[in-house]
Short mmCIF file of C-alpha atoms in Angstrom, two decimals:
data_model
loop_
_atom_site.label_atom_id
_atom_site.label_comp_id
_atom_site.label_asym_id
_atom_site.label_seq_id
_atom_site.Cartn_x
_atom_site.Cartn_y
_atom_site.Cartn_z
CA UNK A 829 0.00 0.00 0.00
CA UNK A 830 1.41 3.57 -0.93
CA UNK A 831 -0.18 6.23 0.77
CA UNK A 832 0.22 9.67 -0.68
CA UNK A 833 1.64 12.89 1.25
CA UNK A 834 0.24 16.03 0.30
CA UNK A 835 0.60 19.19 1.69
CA UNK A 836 -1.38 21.97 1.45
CA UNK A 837 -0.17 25.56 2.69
CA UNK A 838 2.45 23.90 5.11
CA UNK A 839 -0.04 21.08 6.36
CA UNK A 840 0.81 17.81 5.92
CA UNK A 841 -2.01 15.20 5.03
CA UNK A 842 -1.95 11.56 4.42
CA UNK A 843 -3.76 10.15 2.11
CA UNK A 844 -4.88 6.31 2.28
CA UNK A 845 -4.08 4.47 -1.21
CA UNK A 846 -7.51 2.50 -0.88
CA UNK A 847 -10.06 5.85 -0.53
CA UNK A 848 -10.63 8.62 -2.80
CA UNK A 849 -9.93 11.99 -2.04
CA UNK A 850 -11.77 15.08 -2.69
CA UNK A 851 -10.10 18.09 -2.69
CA UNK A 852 -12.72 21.15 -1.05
CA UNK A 853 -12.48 24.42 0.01
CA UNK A 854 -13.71 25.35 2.97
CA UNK A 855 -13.49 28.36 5.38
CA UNK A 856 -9.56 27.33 6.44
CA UNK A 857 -8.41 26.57 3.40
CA UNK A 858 -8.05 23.58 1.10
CA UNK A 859 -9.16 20.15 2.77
CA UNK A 860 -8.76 16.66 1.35
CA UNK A 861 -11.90 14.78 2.37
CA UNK A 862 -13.28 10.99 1.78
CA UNK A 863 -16.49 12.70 1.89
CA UNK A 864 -17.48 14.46 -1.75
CA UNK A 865 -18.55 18.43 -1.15
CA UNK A 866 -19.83 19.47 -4.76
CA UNK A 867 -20.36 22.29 -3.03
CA UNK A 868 -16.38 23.54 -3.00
CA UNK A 869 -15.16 20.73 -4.84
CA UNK A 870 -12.37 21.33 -6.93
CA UNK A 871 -11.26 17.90 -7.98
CA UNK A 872 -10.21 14.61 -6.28
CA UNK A 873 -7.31 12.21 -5.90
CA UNK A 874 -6.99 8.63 -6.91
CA UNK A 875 -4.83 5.82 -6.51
CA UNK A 876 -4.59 3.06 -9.65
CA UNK A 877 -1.91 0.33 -9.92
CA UNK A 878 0.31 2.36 -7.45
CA UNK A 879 0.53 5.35 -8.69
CA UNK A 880 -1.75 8.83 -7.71
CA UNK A 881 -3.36 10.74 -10.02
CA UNK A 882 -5.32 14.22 -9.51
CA UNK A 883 -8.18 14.68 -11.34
CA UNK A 884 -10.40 17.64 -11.88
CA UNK A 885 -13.66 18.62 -14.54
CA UNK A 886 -12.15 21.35 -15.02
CA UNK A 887 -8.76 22.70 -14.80
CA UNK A 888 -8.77 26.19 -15.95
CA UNK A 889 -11.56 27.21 -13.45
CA UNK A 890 -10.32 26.73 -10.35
CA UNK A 891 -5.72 26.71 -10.84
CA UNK A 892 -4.17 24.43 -8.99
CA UNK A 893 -0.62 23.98 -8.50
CA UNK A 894 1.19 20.92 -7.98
CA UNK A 895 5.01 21.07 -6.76
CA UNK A 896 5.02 24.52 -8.67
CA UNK A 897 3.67 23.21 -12.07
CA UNK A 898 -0.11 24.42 -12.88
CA UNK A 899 -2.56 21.94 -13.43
CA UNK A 900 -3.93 22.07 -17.22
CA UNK A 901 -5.10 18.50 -17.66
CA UNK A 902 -8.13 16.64 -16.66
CA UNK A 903 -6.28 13.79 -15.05
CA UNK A 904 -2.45 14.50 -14.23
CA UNK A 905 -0.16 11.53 -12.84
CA UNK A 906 1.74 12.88 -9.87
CA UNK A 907 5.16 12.05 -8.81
CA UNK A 908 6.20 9.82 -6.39
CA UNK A 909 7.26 11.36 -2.80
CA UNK A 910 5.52 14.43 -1.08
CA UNK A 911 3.10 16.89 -3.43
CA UNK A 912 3.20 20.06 -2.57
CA UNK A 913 -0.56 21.56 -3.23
CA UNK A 914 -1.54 25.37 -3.96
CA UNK A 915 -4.59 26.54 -5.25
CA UNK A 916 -4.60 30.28 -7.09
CA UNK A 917 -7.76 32.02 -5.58
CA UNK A 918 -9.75 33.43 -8.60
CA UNK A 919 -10.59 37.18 -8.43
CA UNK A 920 -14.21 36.70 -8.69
CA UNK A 921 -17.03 33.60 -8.41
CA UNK A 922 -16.12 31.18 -11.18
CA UNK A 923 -19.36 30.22 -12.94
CA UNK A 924 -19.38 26.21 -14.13
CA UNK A 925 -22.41 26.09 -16.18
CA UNK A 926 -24.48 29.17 -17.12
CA UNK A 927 -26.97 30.21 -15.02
CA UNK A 928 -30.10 32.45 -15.99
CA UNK A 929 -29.40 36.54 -15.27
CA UNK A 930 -31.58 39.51 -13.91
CA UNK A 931 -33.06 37.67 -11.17
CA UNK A 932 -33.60 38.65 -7.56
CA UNK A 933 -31.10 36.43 -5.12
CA UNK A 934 -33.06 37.66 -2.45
CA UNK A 935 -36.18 36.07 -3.58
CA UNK A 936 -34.31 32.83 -3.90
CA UNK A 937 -33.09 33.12 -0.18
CA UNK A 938 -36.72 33.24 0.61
CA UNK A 939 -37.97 30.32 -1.56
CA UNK A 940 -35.46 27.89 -0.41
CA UNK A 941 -35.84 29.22 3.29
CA UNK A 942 -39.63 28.99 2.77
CA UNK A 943 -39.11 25.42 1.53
CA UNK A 944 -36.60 24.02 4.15
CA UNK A 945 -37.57 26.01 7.22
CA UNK A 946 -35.31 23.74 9.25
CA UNK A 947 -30.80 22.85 9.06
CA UNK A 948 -31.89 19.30 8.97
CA UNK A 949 -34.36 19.76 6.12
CA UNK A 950 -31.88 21.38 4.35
CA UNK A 951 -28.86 18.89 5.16
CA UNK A 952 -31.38 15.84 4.06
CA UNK A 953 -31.83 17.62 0.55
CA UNK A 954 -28.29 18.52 -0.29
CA UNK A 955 -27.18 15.20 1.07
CA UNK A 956 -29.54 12.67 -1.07
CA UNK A 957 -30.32 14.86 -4.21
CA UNK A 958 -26.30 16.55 -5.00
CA UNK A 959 -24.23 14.63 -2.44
CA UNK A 960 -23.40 17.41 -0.62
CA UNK A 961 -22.57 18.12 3.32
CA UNK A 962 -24.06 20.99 4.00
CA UNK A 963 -21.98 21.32 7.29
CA UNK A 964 -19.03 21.85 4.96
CA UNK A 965 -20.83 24.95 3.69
CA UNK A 966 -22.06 26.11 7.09
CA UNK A 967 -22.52 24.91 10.56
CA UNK A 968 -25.28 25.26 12.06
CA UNK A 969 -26.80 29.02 12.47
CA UNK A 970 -29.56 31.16 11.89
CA UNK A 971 -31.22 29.63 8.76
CA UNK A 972 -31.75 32.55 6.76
CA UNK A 973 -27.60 33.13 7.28
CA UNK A 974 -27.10 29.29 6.10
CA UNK A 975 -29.48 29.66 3.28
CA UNK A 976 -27.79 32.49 1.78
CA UNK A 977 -24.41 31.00 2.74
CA UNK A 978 -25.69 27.72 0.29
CA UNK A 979 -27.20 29.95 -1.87
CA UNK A 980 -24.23 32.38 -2.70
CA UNK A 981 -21.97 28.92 -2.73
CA UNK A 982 -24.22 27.43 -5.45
CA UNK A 983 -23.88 30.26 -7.87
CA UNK A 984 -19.83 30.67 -7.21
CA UNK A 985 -19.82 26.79 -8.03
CA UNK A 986 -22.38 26.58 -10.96
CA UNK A 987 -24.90 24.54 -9.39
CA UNK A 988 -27.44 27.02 -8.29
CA UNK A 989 -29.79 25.39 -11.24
CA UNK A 990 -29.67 21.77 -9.50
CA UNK A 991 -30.50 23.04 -6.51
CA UNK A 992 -33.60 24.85 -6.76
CA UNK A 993 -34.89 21.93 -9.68
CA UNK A 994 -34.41 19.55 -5.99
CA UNK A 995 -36.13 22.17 -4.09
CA UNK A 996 -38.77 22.43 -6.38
CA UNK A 997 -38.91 18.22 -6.59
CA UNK A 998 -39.14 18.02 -2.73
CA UNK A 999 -41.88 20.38 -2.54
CA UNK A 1000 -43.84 20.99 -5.76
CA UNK A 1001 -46.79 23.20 -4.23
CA UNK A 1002 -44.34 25.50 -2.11
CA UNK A 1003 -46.04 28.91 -3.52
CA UNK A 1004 -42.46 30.88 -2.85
CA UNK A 1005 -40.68 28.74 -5.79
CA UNK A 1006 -43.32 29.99 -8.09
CA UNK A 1007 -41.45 33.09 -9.03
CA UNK A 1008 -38.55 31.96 -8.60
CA UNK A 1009 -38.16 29.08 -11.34
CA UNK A 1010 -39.16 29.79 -14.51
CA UNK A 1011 -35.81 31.75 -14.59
CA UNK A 1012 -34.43 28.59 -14.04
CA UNK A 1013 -36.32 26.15 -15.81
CA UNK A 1014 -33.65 24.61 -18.17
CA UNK A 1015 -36.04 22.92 -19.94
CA UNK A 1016 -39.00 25.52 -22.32
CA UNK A 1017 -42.15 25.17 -23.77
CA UNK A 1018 -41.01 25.86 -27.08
CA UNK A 1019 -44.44 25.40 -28.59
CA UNK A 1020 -47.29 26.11 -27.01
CA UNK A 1021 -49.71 25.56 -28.93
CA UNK A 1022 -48.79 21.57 -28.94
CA UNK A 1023 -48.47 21.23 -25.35
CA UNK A 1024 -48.01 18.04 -23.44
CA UNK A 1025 -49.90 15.21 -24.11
CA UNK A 1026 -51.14 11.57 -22.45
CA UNK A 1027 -49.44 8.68 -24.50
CA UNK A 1028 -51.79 6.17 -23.20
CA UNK A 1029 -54.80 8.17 -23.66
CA UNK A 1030 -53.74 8.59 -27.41
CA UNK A 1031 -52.85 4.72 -27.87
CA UNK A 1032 -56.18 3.91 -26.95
CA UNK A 1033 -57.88 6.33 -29.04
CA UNK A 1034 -55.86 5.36 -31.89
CA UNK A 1035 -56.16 1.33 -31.27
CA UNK A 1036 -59.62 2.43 -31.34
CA UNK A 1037 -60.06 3.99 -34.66
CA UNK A 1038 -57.97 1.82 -36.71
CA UNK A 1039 -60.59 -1.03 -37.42
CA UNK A 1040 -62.95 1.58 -38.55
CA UNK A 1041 -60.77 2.77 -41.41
CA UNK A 1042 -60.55 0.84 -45.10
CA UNK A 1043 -58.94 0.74 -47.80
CA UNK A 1044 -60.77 1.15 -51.06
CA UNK A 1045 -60.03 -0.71 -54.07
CA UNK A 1046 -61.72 0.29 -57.59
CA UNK A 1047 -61.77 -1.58 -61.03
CA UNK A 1048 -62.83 -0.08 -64.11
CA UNK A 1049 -61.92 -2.20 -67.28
CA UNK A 1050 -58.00 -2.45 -67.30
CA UNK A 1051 -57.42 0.08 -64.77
CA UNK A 1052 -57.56 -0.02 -61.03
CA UNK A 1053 -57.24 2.69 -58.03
CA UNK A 1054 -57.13 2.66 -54.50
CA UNK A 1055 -58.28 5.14 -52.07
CA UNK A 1056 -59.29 5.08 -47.90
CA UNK A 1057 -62.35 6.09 -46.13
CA UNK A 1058 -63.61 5.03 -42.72
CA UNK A 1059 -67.34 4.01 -40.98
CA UNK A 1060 -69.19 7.03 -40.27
CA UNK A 1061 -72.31 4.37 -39.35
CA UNK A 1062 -72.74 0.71 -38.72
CA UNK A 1063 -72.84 0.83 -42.71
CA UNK A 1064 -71.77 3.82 -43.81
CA UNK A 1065 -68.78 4.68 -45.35
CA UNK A 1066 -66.95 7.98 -45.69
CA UNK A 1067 -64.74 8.94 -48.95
CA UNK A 1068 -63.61 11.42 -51.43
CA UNK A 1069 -65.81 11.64 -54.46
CA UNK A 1070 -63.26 11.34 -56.80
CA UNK A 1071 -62.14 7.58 -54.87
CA UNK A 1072 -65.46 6.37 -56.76
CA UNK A 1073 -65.63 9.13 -59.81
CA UNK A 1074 -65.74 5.88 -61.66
CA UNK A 1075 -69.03 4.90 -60.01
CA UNK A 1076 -70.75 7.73 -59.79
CA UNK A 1077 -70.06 9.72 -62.86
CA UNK A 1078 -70.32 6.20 -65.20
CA UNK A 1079 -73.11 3.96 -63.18
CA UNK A 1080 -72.11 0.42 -63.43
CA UNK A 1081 -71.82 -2.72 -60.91
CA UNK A 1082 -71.24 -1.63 -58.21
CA UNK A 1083 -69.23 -5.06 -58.06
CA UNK A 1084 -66.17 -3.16 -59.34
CA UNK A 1085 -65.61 -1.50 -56.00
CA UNK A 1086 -64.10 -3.24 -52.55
CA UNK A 1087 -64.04 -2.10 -49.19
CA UNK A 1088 -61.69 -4.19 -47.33
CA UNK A 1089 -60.93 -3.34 -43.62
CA UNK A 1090 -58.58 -4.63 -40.84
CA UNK A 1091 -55.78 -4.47 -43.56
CA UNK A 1092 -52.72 -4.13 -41.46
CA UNK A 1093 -49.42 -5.53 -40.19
CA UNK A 1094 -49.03 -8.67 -38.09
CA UNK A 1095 -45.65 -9.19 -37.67
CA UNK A 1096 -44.39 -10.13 -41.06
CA UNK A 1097 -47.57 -11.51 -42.30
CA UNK A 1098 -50.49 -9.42 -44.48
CA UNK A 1099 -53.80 -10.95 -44.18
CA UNK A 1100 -57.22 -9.34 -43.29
CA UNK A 1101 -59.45 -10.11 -40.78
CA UNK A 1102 -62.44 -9.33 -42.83
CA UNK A 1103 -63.92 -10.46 -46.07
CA UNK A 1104 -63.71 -7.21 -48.49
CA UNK A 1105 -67.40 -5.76 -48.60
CA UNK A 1106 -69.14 -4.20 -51.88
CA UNK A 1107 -71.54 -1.51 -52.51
CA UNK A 1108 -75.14 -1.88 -51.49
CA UNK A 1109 -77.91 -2.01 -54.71
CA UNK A 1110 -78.86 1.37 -53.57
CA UNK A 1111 -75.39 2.55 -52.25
CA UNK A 1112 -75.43 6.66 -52.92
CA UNK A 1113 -76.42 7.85 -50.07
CA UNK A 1114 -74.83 11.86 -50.76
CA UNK A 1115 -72.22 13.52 -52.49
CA UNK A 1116 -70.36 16.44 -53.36
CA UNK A 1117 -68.12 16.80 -56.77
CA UNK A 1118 -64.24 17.21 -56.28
CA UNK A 1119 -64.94 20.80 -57.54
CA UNK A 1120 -67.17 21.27 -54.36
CA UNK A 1121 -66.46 19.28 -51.65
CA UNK A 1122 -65.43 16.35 -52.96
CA UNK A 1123 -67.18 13.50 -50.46
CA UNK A 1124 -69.42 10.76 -50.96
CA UNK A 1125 -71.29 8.65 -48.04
CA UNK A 1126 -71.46 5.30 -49.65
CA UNK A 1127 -73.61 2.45 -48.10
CA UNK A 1128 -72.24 -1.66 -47.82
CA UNK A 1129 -73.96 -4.15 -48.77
CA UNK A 1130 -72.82 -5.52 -45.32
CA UNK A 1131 -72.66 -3.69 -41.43
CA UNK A 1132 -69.12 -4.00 -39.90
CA UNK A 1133 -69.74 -1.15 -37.39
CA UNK A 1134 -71.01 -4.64 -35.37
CA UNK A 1135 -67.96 -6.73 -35.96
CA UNK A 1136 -66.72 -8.32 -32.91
CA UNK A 1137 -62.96 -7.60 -33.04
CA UNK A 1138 -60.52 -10.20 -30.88
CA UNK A 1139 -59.88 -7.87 -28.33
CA UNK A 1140 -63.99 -8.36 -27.98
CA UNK A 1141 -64.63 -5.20 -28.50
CA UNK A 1142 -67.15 -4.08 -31.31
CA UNK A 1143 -65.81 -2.22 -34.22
CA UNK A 1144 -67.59 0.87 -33.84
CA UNK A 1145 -68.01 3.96 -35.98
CA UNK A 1146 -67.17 7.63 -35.60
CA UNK A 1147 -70.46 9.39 -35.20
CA UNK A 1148 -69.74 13.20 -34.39
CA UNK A 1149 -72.68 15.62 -33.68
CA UNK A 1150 -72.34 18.94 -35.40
CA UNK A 1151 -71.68 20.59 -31.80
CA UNK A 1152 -68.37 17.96 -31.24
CA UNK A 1153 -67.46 18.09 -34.55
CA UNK A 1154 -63.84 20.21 -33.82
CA UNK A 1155 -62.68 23.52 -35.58
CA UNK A 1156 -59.31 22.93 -37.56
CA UNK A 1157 -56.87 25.88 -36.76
CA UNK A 1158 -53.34 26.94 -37.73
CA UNK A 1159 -50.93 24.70 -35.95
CA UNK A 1160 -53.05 21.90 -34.87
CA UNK A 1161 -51.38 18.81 -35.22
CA UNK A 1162 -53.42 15.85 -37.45
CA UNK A 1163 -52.55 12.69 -37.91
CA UNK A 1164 -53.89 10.76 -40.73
CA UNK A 1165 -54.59 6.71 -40.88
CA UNK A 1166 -54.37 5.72 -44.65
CA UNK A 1167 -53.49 3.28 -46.84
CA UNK A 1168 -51.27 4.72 -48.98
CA UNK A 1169 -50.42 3.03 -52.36
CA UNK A 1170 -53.61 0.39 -51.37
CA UNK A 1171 -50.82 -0.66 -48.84
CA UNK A 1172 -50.96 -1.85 -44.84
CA UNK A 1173 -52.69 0.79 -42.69
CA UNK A 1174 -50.82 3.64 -42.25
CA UNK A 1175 -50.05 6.85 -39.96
CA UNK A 1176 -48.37 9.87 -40.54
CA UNK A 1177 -48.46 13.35 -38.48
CA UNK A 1178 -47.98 17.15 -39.52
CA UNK A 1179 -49.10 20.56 -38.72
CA UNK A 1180 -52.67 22.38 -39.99
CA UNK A 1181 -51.00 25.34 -42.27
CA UNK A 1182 -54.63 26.96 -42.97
CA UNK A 1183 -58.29 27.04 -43.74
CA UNK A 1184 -59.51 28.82 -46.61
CA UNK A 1185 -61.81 31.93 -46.38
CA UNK A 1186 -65.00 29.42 -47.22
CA UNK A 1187 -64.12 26.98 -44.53
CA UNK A 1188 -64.07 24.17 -47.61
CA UNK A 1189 -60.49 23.53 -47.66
CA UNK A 1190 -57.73 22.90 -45.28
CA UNK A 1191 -54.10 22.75 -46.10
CA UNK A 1192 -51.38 20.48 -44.46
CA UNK A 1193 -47.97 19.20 -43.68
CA UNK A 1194 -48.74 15.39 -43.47
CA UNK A 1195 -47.42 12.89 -45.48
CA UNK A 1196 -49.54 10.72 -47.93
CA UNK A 1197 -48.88 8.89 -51.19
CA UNK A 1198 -51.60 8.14 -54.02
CA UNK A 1199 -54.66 5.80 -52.45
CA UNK A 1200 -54.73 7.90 -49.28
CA UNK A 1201 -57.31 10.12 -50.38
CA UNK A 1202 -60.70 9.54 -48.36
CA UNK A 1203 -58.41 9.22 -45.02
CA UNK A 1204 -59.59 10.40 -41.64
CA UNK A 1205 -57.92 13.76 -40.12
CA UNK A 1206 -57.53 13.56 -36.46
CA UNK A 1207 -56.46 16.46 -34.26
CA UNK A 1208 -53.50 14.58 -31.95
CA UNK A 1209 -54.79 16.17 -28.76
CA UNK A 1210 -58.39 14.92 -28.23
CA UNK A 1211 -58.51 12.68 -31.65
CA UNK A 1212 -61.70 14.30 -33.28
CA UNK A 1213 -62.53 13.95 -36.21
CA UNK A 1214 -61.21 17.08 -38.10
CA UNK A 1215 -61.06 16.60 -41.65
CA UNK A 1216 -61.29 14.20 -44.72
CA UNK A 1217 -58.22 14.18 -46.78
CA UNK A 1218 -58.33 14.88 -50.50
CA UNK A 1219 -55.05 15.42 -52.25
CA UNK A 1220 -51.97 17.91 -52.98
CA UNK A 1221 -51.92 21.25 -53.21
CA UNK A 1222 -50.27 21.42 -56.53
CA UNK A 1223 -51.79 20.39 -59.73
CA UNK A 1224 -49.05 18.26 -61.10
CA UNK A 1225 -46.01 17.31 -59.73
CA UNK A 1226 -45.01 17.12 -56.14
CA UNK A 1227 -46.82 19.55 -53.77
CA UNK A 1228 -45.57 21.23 -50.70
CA UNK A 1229 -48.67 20.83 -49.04
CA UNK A 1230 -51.49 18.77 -48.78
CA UNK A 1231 -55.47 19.54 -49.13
CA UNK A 1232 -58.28 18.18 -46.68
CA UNK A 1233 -62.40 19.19 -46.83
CA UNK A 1234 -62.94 20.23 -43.14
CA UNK A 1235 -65.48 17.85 -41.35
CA UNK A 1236 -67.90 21.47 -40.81
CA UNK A 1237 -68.40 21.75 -44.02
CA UNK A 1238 -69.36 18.48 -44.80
CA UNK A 1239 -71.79 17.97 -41.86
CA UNK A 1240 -73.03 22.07 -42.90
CA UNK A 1241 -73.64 20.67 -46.57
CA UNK A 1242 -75.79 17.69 -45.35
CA UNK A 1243 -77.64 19.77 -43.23
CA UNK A 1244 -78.40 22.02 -45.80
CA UNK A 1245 -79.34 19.10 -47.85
CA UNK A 1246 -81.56 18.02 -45.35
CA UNK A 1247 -79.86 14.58 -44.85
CA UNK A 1248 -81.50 12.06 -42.58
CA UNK A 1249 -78.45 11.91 -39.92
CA UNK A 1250 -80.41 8.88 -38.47
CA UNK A 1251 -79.31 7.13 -41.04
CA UNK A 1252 -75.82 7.95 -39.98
CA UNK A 1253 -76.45 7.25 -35.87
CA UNK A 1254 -75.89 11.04 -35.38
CA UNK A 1255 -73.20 11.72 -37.75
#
């Protein structure tokens, strides 16, 4: 065993080979201690495979001087025999990390004071939440003395953030921290508008609406498309007009077109838990041209809102009144199920960018392919029903935005048409 002999200002210390040693400052001086002090820390000493070594975070912060030679290095093997140990006092506080500015130390005094009334409340938080002694700071004394003692410590030392984020975490409905840290806060709400929101809550909303969405396969002669739309009823289907143009503009069998739902991924197998559906003999239920509003409500020739799913659960429909039935706005975030390309179910999220002065078209920043026209809009916060999505915003080519007929204006159209909603459960 090799113990190390350091002294500091003409006191000799010995320093056992199997601890480590933290190097503080305290009121007398420079101190090695087995104990760490964050709170005057400067660095610590190690023994490996015989030989000492100092190390520190960072070297040009606090100077330290071994047998003469300035320490520049993070780690820096020492010689063997006696160290002799000086430390060059800085002119001012040395600040470690950076630290907000304009705000009121005073008030911070008071918060922490308010919040640890007692030493021993005090000692209990620095000890288990920085590994601190707070005896090493202060002995015991009038507490609004030790709290500005700890206080003006922190911010010479750089850890004035951590300690009020503990404070705060130890008592989270003290009212003095309340204007105290938001200056702190390292962490912002860069975007308010999109908040915070409840995973879970949005899992099971979305595990939810998935079964009710298809994907829409058309034939016409040689040629075949694909589109989405999703159960509005028990037998109602939702779409763009322009999914069945084929259909409605050219009346035909209505055997050309297939709804097929539960089309998604199962690990690495594609199957469907459904038989594809077809169009009922009387089918057209309402529509809108693509110049308009570009929706049809389409009717099955079977009812899979009443499928029993095997979670047990029955499929379901959405069924929004006109008073739940959500108003898009700039910066809401959507996401969209689809199948894109006739593809597996689909999601993809992106930002509202506008609605038009006629409320009959909504632009966005979510990603979808050809076949995802019909898809549902969701708003990612409360998952209503916001919008039907049509297509790009460009005429040819690749657009920077997409297009969407807002959900108001569809239910406002029926109503003007005087639709039986009944038919719809309270669409």
């Amino acid at each position: 065993m090799t113990d190390l002999l350091l002294r500091i200002d003409g006191v000799s210390h010995r320093l056992a080979e199997a601890d480590v040693w933290y190097l503080t400052r305290q009121r007398d001086g420079l101190v090695p201690t087995r104990r760490r002090c964050g709170a005057g820390e400067l660095g610590h000493f190690v023994s490996r495979r015989g030989r000492w070594y100092y190390r520190t975070g960072d070297p040009a912060a606090l100077p330290v001087r071994l047998n003469g030679r300035v320490v520049q290095d993070p780690t820096t093997r020492l010689p063997r025999g006696p160290v002799h140990l000086t430390w060059e006092r800085p002119a001012g506080p040395v600040v470690r990390d950076v630290q907000r500015s304009g705000y009121d130390e005073a008030a911070i005094v008071r918060a922490v004071h308010a919040a640890c009334p007692r030493y021993e409340d005090l000692e209990l938080l620095l000890a288990d939440d920085l590994r601190l002694e707070l005896f090493h700071i202060s002995p015991p004394a009038d507490m609004r003395w030790v709290v500005d003692e700890v206080i003006r410590t922190a911010r010479a030392y750089g850890w004035l953030t951590d300690l009020l984020t503990a404070v705060r975490f130890a008592h989270p409905r003290e009212p003095a921290l309340d204007p105290v840290m938001p200056r702190f806060d390292q962490e912002s709400m860069v975007d308010e508008a999109n908040g915070l929101s409840d995973p879970f809550a949005f899992a099971a909303r979305l595990v939810r609406a998935c079964p009710q969405v298809c994907q829409i396969d058309v034939t016409s002669g040689s040629r075949r498309s694909a589109g989405t739309g999703f159960l509005v009823g028990p037998h109602i289907v939702l779409t763009n007009y322009h999914v069945l143009r084929d259909v409605l503009d050219e009346p035909g069998s209505p055997a050309r077109v297939a709804f097929t739902f539960d089309l998604h991924e199962h690990g690495d197998a594609r199957f469907t838990r459904r038989a594809p559906l077809r169009l009922a003999v009387d089918w057209r239920l309402a529509a809108s041209p693509p110049e308009e509003l570009d929706y049809v409500l389409a009717r099955l020739d079977g009812v899979p809102g009443y499928d029993e799913l095997p979670t047990g659960e029955r499929r379901g429909w959405l069924c929004p009144s006109g008073a739940a039935i959500a108003r898009p706005s700039r910066g809401m975030r959507l996401v969209i199920l689809q199948h894109p390309r006739g593809v597996m179910l689909k999601q993809a999220f992106g930002d509202v960018l506008g609605v038009d002065g006629a409320g009959t078209r909504l632009t966005h920043r979510v990603n979808t392919m050809t076949g995802s026209s019909g898809s549902p809009c969701y708003d990612v916060d409360h998952f209503r029903l916001i919008a039907v999505h049509r297509a790009g915003a460009a005429d040819s080519g690749p657009a920077a935005c997409n297009t969407a007929v807002p959900v108001q204006a569809i239910h406002a159209d029926l109503t003007a048409r005087r639709f039986d909603f009944d038919l719809l459960t309270d669409f």
